[in-house]
PDB file of C-alpha atoms in Angstrom:
ATOM      1  CA  MET E   8       8.042  -1.553 -42.210  1.00 36.00           C
ATOM      2  CA  THR E   9       8.087  -5.345 -42.321  1.00 38.00           C
ATOM      3  CA  THR E  10       5.192  -7.524 -41.198  1.00 39.00           C
ATOM      4  CA  ALA E  11       7.216  -8.554 -38.172  1.00 41.00           C
ATOM      5  CA  THR E  12       7.725  -5.020 -36.860  1.00 40.00           C
ATOM      6  CA  ALA E  13       4.085  -4.161 -37.651  1.00 41.00           C
ATOM      7  CA  GLN E  14       3.156  -6.868 -35.109  1.00 49.00           C
ATOM      8  CA  ALA E  15       5.153  -4.945 -32.532  1.00 56.00           C
ATOM      9  CA  THR E  16       5.549  -6.333 -29.073  1.00 69.00           C
ATOM     10  CA  VAL E  17       3.336  -4.470 -26.640  1.00 82.00           C
ATOM     11  CA  ILE E  18       4.818  -6.493 -23.775  1.00 86.00           C
ATOM     12  CA  GLY E  19       8.018  -8.485 -24.078  1.00 88.00           C
ATOM     13  CA  LYS E  20       9.240 -11.504 -22.173  1.00 92.00           C
ATOM     14  CA  GLU E  21      11.585  -9.642 -19.827  1.00 92.00           C
ATOM     15  CA  GLN E  22       8.922  -7.013 -19.123  1.00 91.00           C
ATOM     16  CA  LEU E  23       6.439  -9.716 -18.175  1.00 94.00           C
ATOM     17  CA  LEU E  24       8.914 -11.370 -15.778  1.00 96.00           C
ATOM     18  CA  LYS E  25       9.802  -8.015 -14.211  1.00 95.00           C
ATOM     19  CA  HIS E  26       6.093  -7.233 -13.832  1.00 95.00           C
ATOM     20  CA  TRP E  27       5.452 -10.548 -12.091  1.00 97.00           C
ATOM     21  CA  GLN E  28       8.461 -10.328  -9.787  1.00 97.00           C
ATOM     22  CA  GLY E  29       7.441  -6.764  -8.897  1.00 97.00           C
ATOM     23  CA  HIS E  30       4.082  -8.124  -7.766  1.00 97.00           C
ATOM     24  CA  ARG E  31       5.781 -10.953  -5.881  1.00 98.00           C
ATOM     25  CA  ASN E  32       7.938  -8.403  -4.109  1.00 98.00           C
ATOM     26  CA  LEU E  33       4.826  -6.535  -2.981  1.00 97.00           C
ATOM     27  CA  THR E  34       3.186  -9.778  -1.813  1.00 98.00           C
ATOM     28  CA  ARG E  35       6.346 -10.524   0.177  1.00 98.00           C
ATOM     29  CA  ARG E  36       5.900  -7.219   1.986  1.00 98.00           C
ATOM     30  CA  VAL E  37       2.255  -8.034   2.692  1.00 98.00           C
ATOM     31  CA  ILE E  38       3.393 -11.329   4.290  1.00 98.00           C
ATOM     32  CA  GLU E  39       5.924  -9.369   6.355  1.00 98.00           C
ATOM     33  CA  ALA E  40       3.251  -6.893   7.470  1.00 98.00           C
ATOM     34  CA  PHE E  41       1.222  -9.591   9.271  1.00 98.00           C
ATOM     35  CA  PRO E  42       1.946 -10.313  12.922  1.00 98.00           C
ATOM     36  CA  GLU E  43       3.248 -13.884  13.177  1.00 98.00           C
ATOM     37  CA  LYS E  44       0.104 -15.312  14.775  1.00 98.00           C
ATOM     38  CA  ASP E  45      -2.341 -13.473  12.505  1.00 98.00           C
ATOM     39  CA  LEU E  46      -0.507 -14.602   9.389  1.00 98.00           C
ATOM     40  CA  PHE E  47      -1.453 -18.180  10.230  1.00 98.00           C
ATOM     41  CA  GLU E  48      -4.761 -17.669  12.036  1.00 98.00           C
ATOM     42  CA  PHE E  49      -6.548 -14.431  11.195  1.00 98.00           C
ATOM     43  CA  SER E  50      -9.075 -14.051   8.433  1.00 96.00           C
ATOM     44  CA  VAL E  51     -12.317 -12.288   7.591  1.00 95.00           C
ATOM     45  CA  ALA E  52     -15.654 -13.955   6.814  1.00 91.00           C
ATOM     46  CA  GLY E  53     -14.363 -17.494   7.311  1.00 94.00           C
ATOM     47  CA  MET E  54     -11.864 -17.226   4.448  1.00 96.00           C
ATOM     48  CA  ARG E  55      -8.384 -18.769   4.524  1.00 97.00           C
ATOM     49  CA  PRO E  56      -5.675 -17.002   6.549  1.00 98.00           C
ATOM     50  CA  PHE E  57      -3.052 -15.201   4.467  1.00 98.00           C
ATOM     51  CA  SER E  58      -0.447 -17.930   5.033  1.00 98.00           C
ATOM     52  CA  ASP E  59      -2.741 -20.382   3.214  1.00 98.00           C
ATOM     53  CA  LEU E  60      -3.186 -17.958   0.345  1.00 98.00           C
ATOM     54  CA  ALA E  61       0.617 -17.577   0.145  1.00 98.00           C
ATOM     55  CA  ILE E  62       1.007 -21.370   0.145  1.00 98.00           C
ATOM     56  CA  GLU E  63      -1.406 -21.520  -2.795  1.00 98.00           C
ATOM     57  CA  LEU E  64       0.713 -18.954  -4.639  1.00 98.00           C
ATOM     58  CA  LEU E  65       3.899 -20.929  -3.896  1.00 98.00           C
ATOM     59  CA  SER E  66       2.177 -24.071  -5.205  1.00 97.00           C
ATOM     60  CA  ILE E  67       1.446 -22.354  -8.506  1.00 97.00           C
ATOM     61  CA  GLY E  68       4.321 -20.062  -9.604  1.00 96.00           C
ATOM     62  CA  GLY E  69       7.420 -22.256  -9.479  1.00 96.00           C
ATOM     63  CA  PRO E  70       5.779 -25.666  -9.993  1.00 96.00           C
ATOM     64  CA  ALA E  71       3.672 -24.357 -12.881  1.00 96.00           C
ATOM     65  CA  LEU E  72       6.640 -22.830 -14.713  1.00 96.00           C
ATOM     66  CA  ARG E  73       8.599 -26.045 -14.261  1.00 96.00           C
ATOM     67  CA  ALA E  74       5.646 -27.978 -15.716  1.00 96.00           C
ATOM     68  CA  ILE E  75       5.449 -25.566 -18.642  1.00 96.00           C
ATOM     69  CA  VAL E  76       9.155 -25.940 -19.415  1.00 97.00           C
ATOM     70  CA  ASP E  77       8.946 -29.741 -19.165  1.00 96.00           C
ATOM     71  CA  ARG E  78       5.469 -29.912 -20.738  1.00 95.00           C
ATOM     72  CA  ALA E  79       4.603 -32.109 -17.771  1.00 94.00           C
ATOM     73  CA  ALA E  80       1.024 -32.851 -16.704  1.00 89.00           C
ATOM     74  CA  THR E  81       1.976 -32.599 -12.994  1.00 92.00           C
ATOM     75  CA  PRO E  82      -1.249 -32.001 -11.043  1.00 93.00           C
ATOM     76  CA  TYR E  83      -1.690 -29.027  -8.719  1.00 95.00           C
ATOM     77  CA  SER E  84      -0.510 -29.866  -5.208  1.00 95.00           C
ATOM     78  CA  GLU E  85       0.264 -27.998  -2.007  1.00 95.00           C
ATOM     79  CA  GLU E  86       1.932 -31.091  -0.544  1.00 93.00           C
ATOM     80  CA  GLY E  87       5.273 -30.453   1.102  1.00 92.00           C
ATOM     81  CA  ILE E  88       4.685 -26.687   1.253  1.00 95.00           C
ATOM     82  CA  ALA E  89       3.810 -26.221   4.915  1.00 95.00           C
ATOM     83  CA  PRO E  90       5.839 -23.438   6.554  1.00 97.00           C
ATOM     84  CA  LYS E  91       5.029 -23.020  10.232  1.00 97.00           C
ATOM     85  CA  THR E  92       6.604 -19.593  10.780  1.00 98.00           C
ATOM     86  CA  LYS E  93       6.715 -16.316   8.903  1.00 98.00           C
ATOM     87  CA  GLU E  94      10.477 -16.737   8.508  1.00 98.00           C
ATOM     88  CA  ALA E  95      10.042 -20.185   6.950  1.00 98.00           C
ATOM     89  CA  LEU E  96       7.363 -18.843   4.596  1.00 98.00           C
ATOM     90  CA  LEU E  97       9.563 -15.937   3.495  1.00 98.00           C
ATOM     91  CA  LYS E  98      12.452 -18.333   2.910  1.00 98.00           C
ATOM     92  CA  LEU E  99      10.258 -20.431   0.601  1.00 98.00           C
ATOM     93  CA  TRP E 100       9.093 -17.231  -1.072  1.00 98.00           C
ATOM     94  CA  ASP E 101      12.665 -16.132  -1.805  1.00 98.00           C
ATOM     95  CA  ALA E 102      13.693 -19.560  -3.047  1.00 98.00           C
ATOM     96  CA  GLU E 103      10.730 -19.495  -5.429  1.00 98.00           C
ATOM     97  CA  THR E 104      11.828 -16.094  -6.739  1.00 98.00           C
ATOM     98  CA  GLU E 105      14.969 -17.801  -8.062  1.00 98.00           C
ATOM     99  CA  THR E 106      13.042 -20.821  -9.362  1.00 98.00           C
ATOM    100  CA  ILE E 107      10.727 -18.522 -11.294  1.00 98.00           C
ATOM    101  CA  ASN E 108      13.618 -16.569 -12.791  1.00 98.00           C
ATOM    102  CA  THR E 109      15.337 -19.787 -13.832  1.00 98.00           C
ATOM    103  CA  TYR E 110      12.369 -21.503 -15.453  1.00 98.00           C
ATOM    104  CA  PHE E 111      10.862 -18.381 -17.003  1.00 98.00           C
ATOM    105  CA  GLU E 112      14.123 -17.853 -18.887  1.00 97.00           C
ATOM    106  CA  ARG E 113      13.810 -21.330 -20.364  1.00 97.00           C
ATOM    107  CA  ILE E 114      10.492 -20.610 -22.083  1.00 96.00           C
ATOM    108  CA  PRO E 115      11.300 -19.552 -25.652  1.00 95.00           C
ATOM    109  CA  GLU E 116       9.468 -16.377 -26.674  1.00 92.00           C
ATOM    110  CA  GLU E 117       7.714 -18.150 -29.520  1.00 91.00           C
ATOM    111  CA  ASP E 118       6.200 -20.638 -27.034  1.00 94.00           C
ATOM    112  CA  PHE E 119       4.148 -18.034 -25.142  1.00 94.00           C
ATOM    113  CA  SER E 120       1.288 -18.303 -27.630  1.00 91.00           C
ATOM    114  CA  GLN E 121       1.346 -22.119 -27.569  1.00 94.00           C
ATOM    115  CA  THR E 122      -1.389 -23.955 -25.730  1.00 95.00           C
ATOM    116  CA  PHE E 123      -0.479 -26.025 -22.681  1.00 95.00           C
ATOM    117  CA  ASN E 124      -2.734 -28.052 -20.394  1.00 95.00           C
ATOM    118  CA  LEU E 125      -1.455 -26.763 -17.040  1.00 93.00           C
ATOM    119  CA  PHE E 126      -1.801 -29.113 -14.074  1.00 93.00           C
ATOM    120  CA  GLY E 127      -3.549 -31.420 -16.531  1.00 92.00           C
ATOM    121  CA  GLN E 128      -6.653 -29.241 -16.387  1.00 91.00           C
ATOM    122  CA  TYR E 129      -6.162 -25.628 -17.541  1.00 91.00           C
ATOM    123  CA  GLU E 130      -5.692 -25.722 -21.287  1.00 93.00           C
ATOM    124  CA  PHE E 131      -4.742 -22.223 -22.381  1.00 94.00           C
ATOM    125  CA  PRO E 132      -1.964 -20.409 -24.238  1.00 94.00           C
ATOM    126  CA  ILE E 133       1.095 -20.176 -21.977  1.00 95.00           C
ATOM    127  CA  TYR E 134       0.923 -16.364 -21.808  1.00 93.00           C
ATOM    128  CA  GLN E 135      -2.631 -16.677 -20.442  1.00 93.00           C
ATOM    129  CA  ASN E 136      -1.515 -19.205 -17.863  1.00 95.00           C
ATOM    130  CA  ILE E 137       1.195 -16.790 -16.678  1.00 96.00           C
ATOM    131  CA  PHE E 138      -1.282 -13.897 -16.602  1.00 95.00           C
ATOM    132  CA  TYR E 139      -3.464 -16.126 -14.461  1.00 95.00           C
ATOM    133  CA  PHE E 140      -0.648 -16.683 -11.935  1.00 96.00           C
ATOM    134  CA  ILE E 141      -0.143 -12.934 -11.603  1.00 97.00           C
ATOM    135  CA  ASP E 142      -3.864 -12.100 -11.489  1.00 97.00           C
ATOM    136  CA  ASN E 143      -4.558 -14.780  -8.917  1.00 97.00           C
ATOM    137  CA  GLU E 144      -1.778 -13.341  -6.756  1.00 98.00           C
ATOM    138  CA  ILE E 145      -3.134  -9.786  -7.017  1.00 97.00           C
ATOM    139  CA  HIS E 146      -6.631 -11.103  -6.231  1.00 97.00           C
ATOM    140  CA  HIS E 147      -5.579 -12.937  -3.073  1.00 97.00           C
ATOM    141  CA  ARG E 148      -3.265 -10.136  -2.009  1.00 98.00           C
ATOM    142  CA  GLY E 149      -6.219  -7.739  -2.281  1.00 97.00           C
ATOM    143  CA  GLN E 150      -7.956  -9.990   0.244  1.00 97.00           C
ATOM    144  CA  GLY E 151      -4.855  -9.789   2.439  1.00 97.00           C
ATOM    145  CA  TYR E 152      -5.150  -5.990   2.347  1.00 97.00           C
ATOM    146  CA  VAL E 153      -8.626  -6.284   3.872  1.00 96.00           C
ATOM    147  CA  TYR E 154      -7.273  -8.615   6.577  1.00 97.00           C
ATOM    148  CA  LEU E 155      -4.538  -6.087   7.399  1.00 98.00           C
ATOM    149  CA  ARG E 156      -7.060  -3.219   7.518  1.00 97.00           C
ATOM    150  CA  ALA E 157      -9.271  -5.315   9.808  1.00 97.00           C
ATOM    151  CA  LEU E 158      -6.193  -5.763  12.029  1.00 98.00           C
ATOM    152  CA  ASN E 159      -5.631  -1.991  11.999  1.00 97.00           C
ATOM    153  CA  ILE E 160      -2.370  -2.437  10.103  1.00 98.00           C
ATOM    154  CA  GLN E 161      -1.465  -0.135   7.218  1.00 96.00           C
ATOM    155  CA  PRO E 162      -0.745  -2.318   4.164  1.00 96.00           C
ATOM    156  CA  PRO E 163       2.214  -1.465   1.894  1.00 95.00           C
ATOM    157  CA  PHE E 164       1.415   0.957  -0.936  1.00 91.00           C
ATOM    158  CA  PHE E 165      -0.055  -0.932  -3.890  1.00 86.00           C
ATOM    159  CA  TRP E 166       2.131   0.886  -6.405  1.00 81.00           C
ATOM    160  CA  GLU E 167       5.404   0.075  -4.627  1.00 78.00           C
ATOM    161  CA  ARG E 168       6.976  -2.959  -6.203  1.00 76.00           C
TER     162      ARG E 168
ATOM    163  CA  MET Y  23      15.073 -16.025 -38.099  1.00 36.00           C
ATOM    164  CA  THR Y  24      15.182 -12.241 -38.322  1.00 37.00           C
ATOM    165  CA  THR Y  25      15.882  -9.952 -35.388  1.00 39.00           C
ATOM    166  CA  ALA Y  26      12.261  -8.854 -35.460  1.00 41.00           C
ATOM    167  CA  THR Y  27      10.855 -12.360 -35.033  1.00 40.00           C
ATOM    168  CA  ALA Y  28      13.492 -13.159 -32.375  1.00 41.00           C
ATOM    169  CA  GLN Y  29      11.906 -10.353 -30.312  1.00 49.00           C
ATOM    170  CA  ALA Y  30       8.631 -12.227 -30.556  1.00 57.00           C
ATOM    171  CA  THR Y  31       5.511 -10.804 -29.020  1.00 69.00           C
ATOM    172  CA  VAL Y  32       4.657 -12.657 -25.846  1.00 82.00           C
ATOM    173  CA  ILE Y  33       1.469 -10.613 -25.543  1.00 86.00           C
ATOM    174  CA  GLY Y  34      -0.019  -8.671 -28.422  1.00 88.00           C
ATOM    175  CA  LYS Y  35      -2.271  -5.636 -28.424  1.00 92.00           C
ATOM    176  CA  GLU Y  36      -5.539  -7.491 -29.073  1.00 92.00           C
ATOM    177  CA  GLN Y  37      -4.679 -10.086 -26.426  1.00 91.00           C
ATOM    178  CA  LEU Y  38      -4.081  -7.347 -23.866  1.00 94.00           C
ATOM    179  CA  LEU Y  39      -7.436  -5.690 -24.637  1.00 96.00           C
ATOM    180  CA  LYS Y  40      -9.245  -9.016 -24.468  1.00 95.00           C
ATOM    181  CA  HIS Y  41      -7.533  -9.775 -21.152  1.00 95.00           C
ATOM    182  CA  TRP Y  42      -8.617  -6.418 -19.703  1.00 97.00           C
ATOM    183  CA  GLN Y  43     -12.192  -6.644 -20.941  1.00 97.00           C
ATOM    184  CA  GLY Y  44     -12.409 -10.181 -19.547  1.00 97.00           C
ATOM    185  CA  HIS Y  45     -11.494  -8.785 -16.150  1.00 97.00           C
ATOM    186  CA  ARG Y  46     -13.984  -5.939 -16.570  1.00 98.00           C
ATOM    187  CA  ASN Y  47     -16.663  -8.483 -17.360  1.00 98.00           C
ATOM    188  CA  LEU Y  48     -15.912 -10.315 -14.108  1.00 97.00           C
ATOM    189  CA  THR Y  49     -15.964  -7.045 -12.146  1.00 98.00           C
ATOM    190  CA  ARG Y  50     -19.357  -6.309 -13.705  1.00 98.00           C
ATOM    191  CA  ARG Y  51     -20.653  -9.584 -12.289  1.00 98.00           C
ATOM    192  CA  VAL Y  52     -19.222  -8.715  -8.868  1.00 98.00           C
ATOM    193  CA  ILE Y  53     -21.159  -5.415  -8.978  1.00 98.00           C
ATOM    194  CA  GLU Y  54     -24.296  -7.373  -9.939  1.00 98.00           C
ATOM    195  CA  ALA Y  55     -23.776  -9.809  -7.056  1.00 98.00           C
ATOM    196  CA  PHE Y  56     -24.139  -7.072  -4.417  1.00 98.00           C
ATOM    197  CA  PRO Y  57     -27.580  -6.297  -3.013  1.00 98.00           C
ATOM    198  CA  GLU Y  58     -28.498  -2.726  -4.004  1.00 98.00           C
ATOM    199  CA  LYS Y  59     -28.082  -1.258  -0.530  1.00 98.00           C
ATOM    200  CA  ASP Y  60     -24.851  -3.109   0.293  1.00 98.00           C
ATOM    201  CA  LEU Y  61     -23.245  -2.043  -2.965  1.00 98.00           C
ATOM    202  CA  PHE Y  62     -23.413   1.554  -1.767  1.00 98.00           C
ATOM    203  CA  GLU Y  63     -23.092   1.084   1.994  1.00 98.00           C
ATOM    204  CA  PHE Y  64     -21.444  -2.139   3.061  1.00 98.00           C
ATOM    205  CA  SER Y  65     -17.741  -2.528   3.670  1.00 96.00           C
ATOM    206  CA  VAL Y  66     -15.266  -4.283   5.940  1.00 95.00           C
ATOM    207  CA  ALA Y  67     -12.777  -2.607   8.271  1.00 91.00           C
ATOM    208  CA  GLY Y  68     -13.862   0.936   7.416  1.00 94.00           C
ATOM    209  CA  MET Y  69     -12.851   0.612   3.762  1.00 96.00           C
ATOM    210  CA  ARG Y  70     -14.820   2.116   0.878  1.00 97.00           C
ATOM    211  CA  PRO Y  71     -18.018   0.355  -0.244  1.00 98.00           C
ATOM    212  CA  PHE Y  72     -17.736  -1.502  -3.557  1.00 98.00           C
ATOM    213  CA  SER Y  73     -19.623   1.224  -5.450  1.00 98.00           C
ATOM    214  CA  ASP Y  74     -16.822   3.658  -4.572  1.00 98.00           C
ATOM    215  CA  LEU Y  75     -14.195   1.202  -5.755  1.00 98.00           C
ATOM    216  CA  ALA Y  76     -16.123   0.795  -9.029  1.00 98.00           C
ATOM    217  CA  ILE Y  77     -16.315   4.579  -9.402  1.00 98.00           C
ATOM    218  CA  GLU Y  78     -12.532   4.719  -9.013  1.00 98.00           C
ATOM    219  CA  LEU Y  79     -12.175   2.108 -11.758  1.00 98.00           C
ATOM    220  CA  LEU Y  80     -14.542   4.076 -14.036  1.00 98.00           C
ATOM    221  CA  SER Y  81     -12.477   7.207 -13.365  1.00 97.00           C
ATOM    222  CA  ILE Y  82      -9.323   5.447 -14.545  1.00 97.00           C
ATOM    223  CA  GLY Y  83     -10.013   3.124 -17.516  1.00 96.00           C
ATOM    224  CA  GLY Y  84     -11.819   5.300 -20.066  1.00 96.00           C
ATOM    225  CA  PRO Y  85     -10.444   8.706 -19.010  1.00 96.00           C
ATOM    226  CA  ALA Y  86      -6.882   7.377 -18.839  1.00 96.00           C
ATOM    227  CA  LEU Y  87      -6.998   5.809 -22.304  1.00 96.00           C
ATOM    228  CA  ARG Y  88      -8.427   9.013 -23.721  1.00 96.00           C
ATOM    229  CA  ALA Y  89      -5.586  10.949 -22.093  1.00 96.00           C
ATOM    230  CA  ILE Y  90      -3.043   8.496 -23.514  1.00 96.00           C
ATOM    231  CA  VAL Y  91      -4.441   8.848 -27.041  1.00 96.00           C
ATOM    232  CA  ASP Y  92      -4.524  12.656 -26.787  1.00 96.00           C
ATOM    233  CA  ARG Y  93      -1.281  12.828 -24.751  1.00 95.00           C
ATOM    234  CA  ALA Y  94      -3.276  15.086 -22.426  1.00 94.00           C
ATOM    235  CA  ALA Y  95      -2.187  15.855 -18.852  1.00 89.00           C
ATOM    236  CA  THR Y  96      -5.803  15.641 -17.602  1.00 92.00           C
ATOM    237  CA  PRO Y  97      -5.650  15.106 -13.820  1.00 93.00           C
ATOM    238  CA  TYR Y  98      -7.376  12.163 -12.126  1.00 95.00           C
ATOM    239  CA  SER Y  99     -10.948  13.026 -11.202  1.00 95.00           C
ATOM    240  CA  GLU Y 100     -14.073  11.194 -10.062  1.00 95.00           C
ATOM    241  CA  GLU Y 101     -16.183  14.282 -10.689  1.00 93.00           C
ATOM    242  CA  GLY Y 102     -19.395  13.649 -12.578  1.00 92.00           C
ATOM    243  CA  ILE Y 103     -19.235   9.883 -11.950  1.00 94.00           C
ATOM    244  CA  ALA Y 104     -21.801   9.487  -9.193  1.00 95.00           C
ATOM    245  CA  PRO Y 105     -24.315   6.711  -9.942  1.00 97.00           C
ATOM    246  CA  LYS Y 106     -26.937   6.335  -7.216  1.00 97.00           C
ATOM    247  CA  THR Y 107     -28.284   2.911  -8.195  1.00 98.00           C
ATOM    248  CA  LYS Y 108     -26.799  -0.396  -9.294  1.00 98.00           C
ATOM    249  CA  GLU Y 109     -28.530  -0.003 -12.633  1.00 98.00           C
ATOM    250  CA  ALA Y 110     -26.969   3.420 -13.180  1.00 98.00           C
ATOM    251  CA  LEU Y 111     -23.542   2.076 -12.222  1.00 98.00           C
ATOM    252  CA  LEU Y 112     -23.853  -0.864 -14.630  1.00 98.00           C
ATOM    253  CA  LYS Y 113     -24.948   1.511 -17.378  1.00 98.00           C
ATOM    254  CA  LEU Y 114     -21.787   3.591 -16.867  1.00 98.00           C
ATOM    255  CA  TRP Y 115     -19.777   0.363 -16.770  1.00 98.00           C
ATOM    256  CA  ASP Y 116     -21.141  -0.766 -20.138  1.00 98.00           C
ATOM    257  CA  ALA Y 117     -20.642   2.633 -21.720  1.00 98.00           C
ATOM    258  CA  GLU Y 118     -17.032   2.559 -20.565  1.00 98.00           C
ATOM    259  CA  THR Y 119     -16.571  -0.866 -22.169  1.00 98.00           C
ATOM    260  CA  GLU Y 120     -17.178   0.810 -25.519  1.00 98.00           C
ATOM    261  CA  THR Y 121     -15.006   3.815 -24.669  1.00 98.00           C
ATOM    262  CA  ILE Y 122     -12.127   1.515 -23.769  1.00 98.00           C
ATOM    263  CA  ASN Y 123     -12.483  -0.485 -26.993  1.00 98.00           C
ATOM    264  CA  THR Y 124     -12.545   2.711 -29.040  1.00 98.00           C
ATOM    265  CA  TYR Y 125      -9.547   4.432 -27.478  1.00 98.00           C
ATOM    266  CA  PHE Y 126      -7.450   1.295 -27.028  1.00 98.00           C
ATOM    267  CA  GLU Y 127      -7.668   0.710 -30.776  1.00 97.00           C
ATOM    268  CA  ARG Y 128      -6.235   4.184 -31.380  1.00 97.00           C
ATOM    269  CA  ILE Y 129      -2.980   3.475 -29.542  1.00 96.00           C
ATOM    270  CA  PRO Y 130      -0.457   2.352 -32.168  1.00 95.00           C
ATOM    271  CA  GLU Y 131       1.402  -0.826 -31.156  1.00 92.00           C
ATOM    272  CA  GLU Y 132       4.737   0.932 -31.275  1.00 91.00           C
ATOM    273  CA  ASP Y 133       3.518   3.460 -28.690  1.00 94.00           C
ATOM    274  CA  PHE Y 134       3.046   0.911 -25.897  1.00 94.00           C
ATOM    275  CA  SER Y 135       6.696   1.167 -24.885  1.00 91.00           C
ATOM    276  CA  GLN Y 136       6.641   4.983 -24.950  1.00 94.00           C
ATOM    277  CA  THR Y 137       6.627   6.862 -21.690  1.00 95.00           C
ATOM    278  CA  PHE Y 138       3.594   8.971 -20.796  1.00 95.00           C
ATOM    279  CA  ASN Y 139       2.939  11.029 -17.688  1.00 95.00           C
ATOM    280  CA  LEU Y 140      -0.570   9.783 -16.889  1.00 93.00           C
ATOM    281  CA  PHE Y 141      -2.847  12.175 -15.004  1.00 93.00           C
ATOM    282  CA  GLY Y 142       0.184  14.472 -14.928  1.00 92.00           C
ATOM    283  CA  GLN Y 143       1.760  12.316 -12.221  1.00 91.00           C
ATOM    284  CA  TYR Y 144       2.429   8.682 -13.220  1.00 91.00           C
ATOM    285  CA  GLU Y 145       5.308   8.728 -15.678  1.00 93.00           C
ATOM    286  CA  PHE Y 146       5.670   5.191 -17.008  1.00 94.00           C
ATOM    287  CA  PRO Y 147       5.673   3.340 -20.334  1.00 94.00           C
ATOM    288  CA  ILE Y 148       2.100   3.105 -21.641  1.00 95.00           C
ATOM    289  CA  TYR Y 149       2.032  -0.698 -21.360  1.00 93.00           C
ATOM    290  CA  GLN Y 150       2.868  -0.357 -17.639  1.00 93.00           C
ATOM    291  CA  ASN Y 151       0.095   2.194 -17.188  1.00 95.00           C
ATOM    292  CA  ILE Y 152      -2.390  -0.219 -18.761  1.00 96.00           C
ATOM    293  CA  PHE Y 153      -1.120  -3.086 -16.610  1.00 95.00           C
ATOM    294  CA  TYR Y 154      -1.686  -0.816 -13.648  1.00 95.00           C
ATOM    295  CA  PHE Y 155      -5.346  -0.240 -14.609  1.00 96.00           C
ATOM    296  CA  ILE Y 156      -5.926  -3.996 -14.799  1.00 97.00           C
ATOM    297  CA  ASP Y 157      -3.981  -4.800 -11.622  1.00 97.00           C
ATOM    298  CA  ASN Y 158      -5.726  -2.079  -9.661  1.00 97.00           C
ATOM    299  CA  GLU Y 159      -9.069  -3.505 -10.768  1.00 98.00           C
ATOM    300  CA  ILE Y 160      -8.135  -7.064  -9.731  1.00 97.00           C
ATOM    301  CA  HIS Y 161      -6.858  -5.708  -6.399  1.00 97.00           C
ATOM    302  CA  HIS Y 162     -10.063  -3.838  -5.567  1.00 97.00           C
ATOM    303  CA  ARG Y 163     -12.252  -6.645  -6.865  1.00 98.00           C
ATOM    304  CA  GLY Y 164     -10.409  -9.012  -4.518  1.00 97.00           C
ATOM    305  CA  GLN Y 165     -11.555  -6.712  -1.714  1.00 97.00           C
ATOM    306  CA  GLY Y 166     -15.082  -6.909  -3.102  1.00 97.00           C
ATOM    307  CA  TYR Y 167     -14.890 -10.710  -2.850  1.00 97.00           C
ATOM    308  CA  VAL Y 168     -14.240 -10.365   0.886  1.00 96.00           C
ATOM    309  CA  TYR Y 169     -17.227  -8.020   1.209  1.00 97.00           C
ATOM    310  CA  LEU Y 170     -19.436 -10.563  -0.584  1.00 98.00           C
ATOM    311  CA  ARG Y 171     -18.173 -13.390   1.627  1.00 97.00           C
ATOM    312  CA  ALA Y 172     -18.856 -11.252   4.704  1.00 97.00           C
ATOM    313  CA  LEU Y 173     -22.395 -10.798   3.346  1.00 98.00           C
ATOM    314  CA  ASN Y 174     -22.715 -14.576   2.912  1.00 97.00           C
ATOM    315  CA  ILE Y 175     -22.917 -14.175  -0.851  1.00 98.00           C
ATOM    316  CA  GLN Y 176     -21.013 -16.532  -3.170  1.00 96.00           C
ATOM    317  CA  PRO Y 177     -18.842 -14.391  -5.479  1.00 96.00           C
ATOM    318  CA  PRO Y 178     -18.585 -15.305  -9.179  1.00 95.00           C
ATOM    319  CA  PHE Y 179     -15.785 -17.746 -10.038  1.00 91.00           C
ATOM    320  CA  PHE Y 180     -12.502 -15.888 -10.461  1.00 86.00           C
ATOM    321  CA  TRP Y 181     -11.625 -17.748 -13.647  1.00 81.00           C
ATOM    322  CA  GLU Y 182     -14.890 -16.940 -15.412  1.00 78.00           C
ATOM    323  CA  ARG Y 183     -14.425 -13.931 -17.622  1.00 76.00           C
TER     324      ARG Y 183
END
């Protein structure tokens, strides 16, 4: 056994992308589950409605990967991402699915352990930045599940991706 | 460049454990943030109180890793995990931190891509099972954040692990 195989990959690049897109697919179904009006207006405990949480996610995934590929210090911004209907939000969501696939592919495997100062303020190894995108999505989607329950709507099964 | 280094690790075994334990540390602080009574009684929209969600997490992490190491078809069970106070719950949480460290270490790196039928019903590669444990924890903790907000309590910062 060589040193290289002894440091076996527990999670590879394609597995990580598939994992993320599986979560994005579930989040898409959570967006779909909201009634149009509630998507933009309903929340619990004064928190943001789910559309705002989705806009945050759209402002991270694609733009962040692009910044990683370009090593650009582009700051975080939600500007220009302001869908007014569920259909418009889902259209942005699907476009970002392609953007993520495209830019993720352009990150060489050996770069995942390199440090990058994302949005000019989060200086971590790239793999940790990508974990953060996924975790932040699961976190906010978990909040969306509570909103749906409070609306008496059955959320999609968590394990269905 | 050899074939082995071309299939570079984007996330290694120690990084995955550190990532998980970082999340567990945050969940611990969410448990701490609840008032004693609310931890066991409060919820939103008829969902389970946060103590029950924590008991679910305790019934997965340690027991599941043990089952993976032993390749045992032990079914999922919350039996015997019934803390009645926050202190007792945190004590179980800390004990499980050690259990997870111990059993995680015993999974050889090359096994992470092997399929295992967890709890006799979730047949996936081991790395996907472990991702599921982490994701499920983030998901439920996100619900706990809503409970805390509904209680007018500031949750710990999501990025602090």
